[in-house]
Amino acid sequence: MLIDDLKEQLKQFEPDIETIVSFWNNNELEKKYQHLYTMSIQEDFWQNPKQTEILKELQQIKNQREQYLYIIEAKSEIADLIDLFAQDEAELAKLHIDIARLTKAVTNFKVALLL
């Protein structure tokens, strides 16, 4: 049955997503992002001699953060949609595209972690 297949595909991501969440939390990246962002919006930031380095680091963490948030939100949304469309095979079939995007995002994030 299609719903069982989709649930199984989503379940396969659990260990990878747990690893990503653990990495994000253990490295306190959200805290670091907030700190750098706060620094960058201060009025005198442009006088900071390290502004270039700060902005580079902020952009890097911002990109990771966007990927992280996408992964977390997409997994949750897909799980909700699977439950919502449990009786609608046509709608469930469309979720394969979303799962493929999530697969790619998880893989890319894991590769970035290794680098």
PDB file of N, CA and C in Angstrom, residues 10 13 17 20-21 24 30 61-79 81 94-110:
ATOM      1  N   LEU A  10       9.858   7.712   5.067  1.00  0.00           N
ATOM      2  CA  LEU A  10      10.057   8.779   6.043  1.00  0.00           C
ATOM      3  C   LEU A  10      10.762   8.257   7.289  1.00  0.00           C
ATOM      4  N   PHE A  13      14.585   8.129   7.421  1.00  0.00           N
ATOM      5  CA  PHE A  13      15.316   9.365   7.689  1.00  0.00           C
ATOM      6  C   PHE A  13      15.545   9.634   9.167  1.00  0.00           C
ATOM      7  N   ILE A  17      18.108  12.397  10.599  1.00  0.00           N
ATOM      8  CA  ILE A  17      17.567  13.652  11.118  1.00  0.00           C
ATOM      9  C   ILE A  17      17.930  13.824  12.591  1.00  0.00           C
ATOM     10  N   ILE A  20      21.416  15.074  12.632  1.00  0.00           N
ATOM     11  CA  ILE A  20      21.466  16.493  12.246  1.00  0.00           C
ATOM     12  C   ILE A  20      21.020  17.376  13.411  1.00  0.00           C
ATOM     13  N   VAL A  21      19.933  17.009  14.068  1.00  0.00           N
ATOM     14  CA  VAL A  21      19.434  17.789  15.211  1.00  0.00           C
ATOM     15  C   VAL A  21      20.464  17.775  16.339  1.00  0.00           C
ATOM     16  N   TRP A  24      23.323  20.052  15.420  1.00  0.00           N
ATOM     17  CA  TRP A  24      22.906  21.450  15.512  1.00  0.00           C
ATOM     18  C   TRP A  24      22.881  21.911  16.973  1.00  0.00           C
ATOM     19  N   GLU A  30      22.436  27.537  16.665  1.00  0.00           N
ATOM     20  CA  GLU A  30      21.378  28.547  16.716  1.00  0.00           C
ATOM     21  C   GLU A  30      21.828  29.723  17.588  1.00  0.00           C
ATOM     22  N   ILE A  61      26.658  30.050   8.532  1.00  0.00           N
ATOM     23  CA  ILE A  61      25.725  29.496   9.517  1.00  0.00           C
ATOM     24  C   ILE A  61      24.278  29.732   9.066  1.00  0.00           C
ATOM     25  N   LYS A  62      24.032  30.866   8.443  1.00  0.00           N
ATOM     26  CA  LYS A  62      22.685  31.158   7.944  1.00  0.00           C
ATOM     27  C   LYS A  62      22.273  30.123   6.901  1.00  0.00           C
ATOM     28  N   ASN A  63      23.174  29.766   6.000  1.00  0.00           N
ATOM     29  CA  ASN A  63      22.876  28.754   4.988  1.00  0.00           C
ATOM     30  C   ASN A  63      22.599  27.400   5.636  1.00  0.00           C
ATOM     31  N   GLN A  64      23.429  27.027   6.611  1.00  0.00           N
ATOM     32  CA  GLN A  64      23.208  25.777   7.334  1.00  0.00           C
ATOM     33  C   GLN A  64      21.871  25.815   8.063  1.00  0.00           C
ATOM     34  N   ARG A  65      21.568  26.943   8.658  1.00  0.00           N
ATOM     35  CA  ARG A  65      20.334  27.098   9.422  1.00  0.00           C
ATOM     36  C   ARG A  65      19.116  26.923   8.513  1.00  0.00           C
ATOM     37  N   GLU A  66      19.177  27.519   7.325  1.00  0.00           N
ATOM     38  CA  GLU A  66      18.068  27.395   6.380  1.00  0.00           C
ATOM     39  C   GLU A  66      17.868  25.935   5.973  1.00  0.00           C
ATOM     40  N   GLN A  67      18.956  25.230   5.733  1.00  0.00           N
ATOM     41  CA  GLN A  67      18.870  23.808   5.390  1.00  0.00           C
ATOM     42  C   GLN A  67      18.308  23.010   6.565  1.00  0.00           C
ATOM     43  N   TYR A  68      18.818  23.296   7.747  1.00  0.00           N
ATOM     44  CA  TYR A  68      18.371  22.610   8.962  1.00  0.00           C
ATOM     45  C   TYR A  68      16.865  22.806   9.163  1.00  0.00           C
ATOM     46  N   LEU A  69      16.418  24.052   9.092  1.00  0.00           N
ATOM     47  CA  LEU A  69      15.000  24.337   9.299  1.00  0.00           C
ATOM     48  C   LEU A  69      14.134  23.686   8.219  1.00  0.00           C
ATOM     49  N   TYR A  70      14.630  23.683   6.977  1.00  0.00           N
ATOM     50  CA  TYR A  70      13.882  23.026   5.903  1.00  0.00           C
ATOM     51  C   TYR A  70      13.704  21.538   6.204  1.00  0.00           C
ATOM     52  N   ILE A  71      14.769  20.891   6.619  1.00  0.00           N
ATOM     53  CA  ILE A  71      14.719  19.458   6.900  1.00  0.00           C
ATOM     54  C   ILE A  71      13.716  19.158   8.016  1.00  0.00           C
ATOM     55  N   ILE A  72      13.788  19.901   9.090  1.00  0.00           N
ATOM     56  CA  ILE A  72      12.904  19.679  10.233  1.00  0.00           C
ATOM     57  C   ILE A  72      11.443  19.932   9.843  1.00  0.00           C
ATOM     58  N   GLU A  73      11.213  21.051   9.157  1.00  0.00           N
ATOM     59  CA  GLU A  73       9.844  21.404   8.777  1.00  0.00           C
ATOM     60  C   GLU A  73       9.292  20.461   7.709  1.00  0.00           C
ATOM     61  N   ALA A  74      10.108  20.103   6.737  1.00  0.00           N
ATOM     62  CA  ALA A  74       9.644  19.229   5.658  1.00  0.00           C
ATOM     63  C   ALA A  74       9.269  17.855   6.198  1.00  0.00           C
ATOM     64  N   LYS A  75      10.080  17.327   7.087  1.00  0.00           N
ATOM     65  CA  LYS A  75       9.776  16.014   7.666  1.00  0.00           C
ATOM     66  C   LYS A  75       8.437  16.049   8.398  1.00  0.00           C
ATOM     67  N   SER A  76       8.236  17.076   9.184  1.00  0.00           N
ATOM     68  CA  SER A  76       6.996  17.217   9.934  1.00  0.00           C
ATOM     69  C   SER A  76       5.797  17.391   8.998  1.00  0.00           C
ATOM     70  N   GLU A  77       5.941  18.237   7.990  1.00  0.00           N
ATOM     71  CA  GLU A  77       4.857  18.486   7.044  1.00  0.00           C
ATOM     72  C   GLU A  77       4.504  17.224   6.251  1.00  0.00           C
ATOM     73  N   ILE A  78       5.523  16.505   5.809  1.00  0.00           N
ATOM     74  CA  ILE A  78       5.266  15.291   5.038  1.00  0.00           C
ATOM     75  C   ILE A  78       4.529  14.268   5.898  1.00  0.00           C
ATOM     76  N   ALA A  79       4.960  14.117   7.141  1.00  0.00           N
ATOM     77  CA  ALA A  79       4.278  13.185   8.050  1.00  0.00           C
ATOM     78  C   ALA A  79       2.818  13.589   8.233  1.00  0.00           C
ATOM     79  N   LEU A  81       0.985  15.363   6.123  1.00  0.00           N
ATOM     80  CA  LEU A  81       0.277  15.173   4.858  1.00  0.00           C
ATOM     81  C   LEU A  81      -0.047  13.703   4.599  1.00  0.00           C
ATOM     82  N   LYS A  94       1.732  12.167  -4.941  1.00  0.00           N
ATOM     83  CA  LYS A  94       2.449  13.434  -5.119  1.00  0.00           C
ATOM     84  C   LYS A  94       3.525  13.643  -4.050  1.00  0.00           C
ATOM     85  N   LEU A  95       3.392  12.969  -2.929  1.00  0.00           N
ATOM     86  CA  LEU A  95       4.343  13.150  -1.835  1.00  0.00           C
ATOM     87  C   LEU A  95       5.713  12.542  -2.130  1.00  0.00           C
ATOM     88  N   HIS A  96       5.790  11.684  -3.141  1.00  0.00           N
ATOM     89  CA  HIS A  96       7.094  11.124  -3.518  1.00  0.00           C
ATOM     90  C   HIS A  96       8.078  12.232  -3.904  1.00  0.00           C
ATOM     91  N   ILE A  97       7.588  13.278  -4.534  1.00  0.00           N
ATOM     92  CA  ILE A  97       8.441  14.412  -4.928  1.00  0.00           C
ATOM     93  C   ILE A  97       8.989  15.105  -3.687  1.00  0.00           C
ATOM     94  N   ASP A  98       8.126  15.316  -2.700  1.00  0.00           N
ATOM     95  CA  ASP A  98       8.558  15.969  -1.461  1.00  0.00           C
ATOM     96  C   ASP A  98       9.569  15.110  -0.708  1.00  0.00           C
ATOM     97  N   ILE A  99       9.361  13.816  -0.720  1.00  0.00           N
ATOM     98  CA  ILE A  99      10.297  12.913  -0.044  1.00  0.00           C
ATOM     99  C   ILE A  99      11.638  12.907  -0.769  1.00  0.00           C
ATOM    100  N   ALA A 100      11.597  12.990  -2.093  1.00  0.00           N
ATOM    101  CA  ALA A 100      12.851  13.055  -2.861  1.00  0.00           C
ATOM    102  C   ALA A 100      13.625  14.330  -2.529  1.00  0.00           C
ATOM    103  N   ARG A 101      12.925  15.444  -2.393  1.00  0.00           N
ATOM    104  CA  ARG A 101      13.580  16.713  -2.004  1.00  0.00           C
ATOM    105  C   ARG A 101      14.178  16.605  -0.603  1.00  0.00           C
ATOM    106  N   LEU A 102      13.432  15.997   0.293  1.00  0.00           N
ATOM    107  CA  LEU A 102      13.921  15.819   1.660  1.00  0.00           C
ATOM    108  C   LEU A 102      15.150  14.918   1.666  1.00  0.00           C
ATOM    109  N   THR A 103      15.123  13.867   0.876  1.00  0.00           N
ATOM    110  CA  THR A 103      16.271  12.960   0.768  1.00  0.00           C
ATOM    111  C   THR A 103      17.513  13.728   0.333  1.00  0.00           C
ATOM    112  N   LYS A 104      17.346  14.555  -0.670  1.00  0.00           N
ATOM    113  CA  LYS A 104      18.470  15.338  -1.190  1.00  0.00           C
ATOM    114  C   LYS A 104      18.980  16.326  -0.133  1.00  0.00           C
ATOM    115  N   ALA A 105      18.061  16.976   0.557  1.00  0.00           N
ATOM    116  CA  ALA A 105      18.454  17.952   1.580  1.00  0.00           C
ATOM    117  C   ALA A 105      19.208  17.277   2.725  1.00  0.00           C
ATOM    118  N   VAL A 106      18.725  16.121   3.161  1.00  0.00           N
ATOM    119  CA  VAL A 106      19.383  15.396   4.254  1.00  0.00           C
ATOM    120  C   VAL A 106      20.780  14.956   3.808  1.00  0.00           C
ATOM    121  N   THR A 107      20.876  14.421   2.604  1.00  0.00           N
ATOM    122  CA  THR A 107      22.164  13.981   2.085  1.00  0.00           C
ATOM    123  C   THR A 107      23.143  15.152   1.977  1.00  0.00           C
ATOM    124  N   ASN A 108      22.695  16.257   1.423  1.00  0.00           N
ATOM    125  CA  ASN A 108      23.558  17.430   1.285  1.00  0.00           C
ATOM    126  C   ASN A 108      24.027  17.953   2.640  1.00  0.00           C
ATOM    127  N   PHE A 109      23.128  17.957   3.612  1.00  0.00           N
ATOM    128  CA  PHE A 109      23.483  18.450   4.935  1.00  0.00           C
ATOM    129  C   PHE A 109      24.521  17.536   5.571  1.00  0.00           C
ATOM    130  N   LYS A 110      24.324  16.227   5.431  1.00  0.00           N
ATOM    131  CA  LYS A 110      25.290  15.282   5.992  1.00  0.00           C
ATOM    132  C   LYS A 110      26.660  15.421   5.330  1.00  0.00           C
TER     133      LYS A 110
END
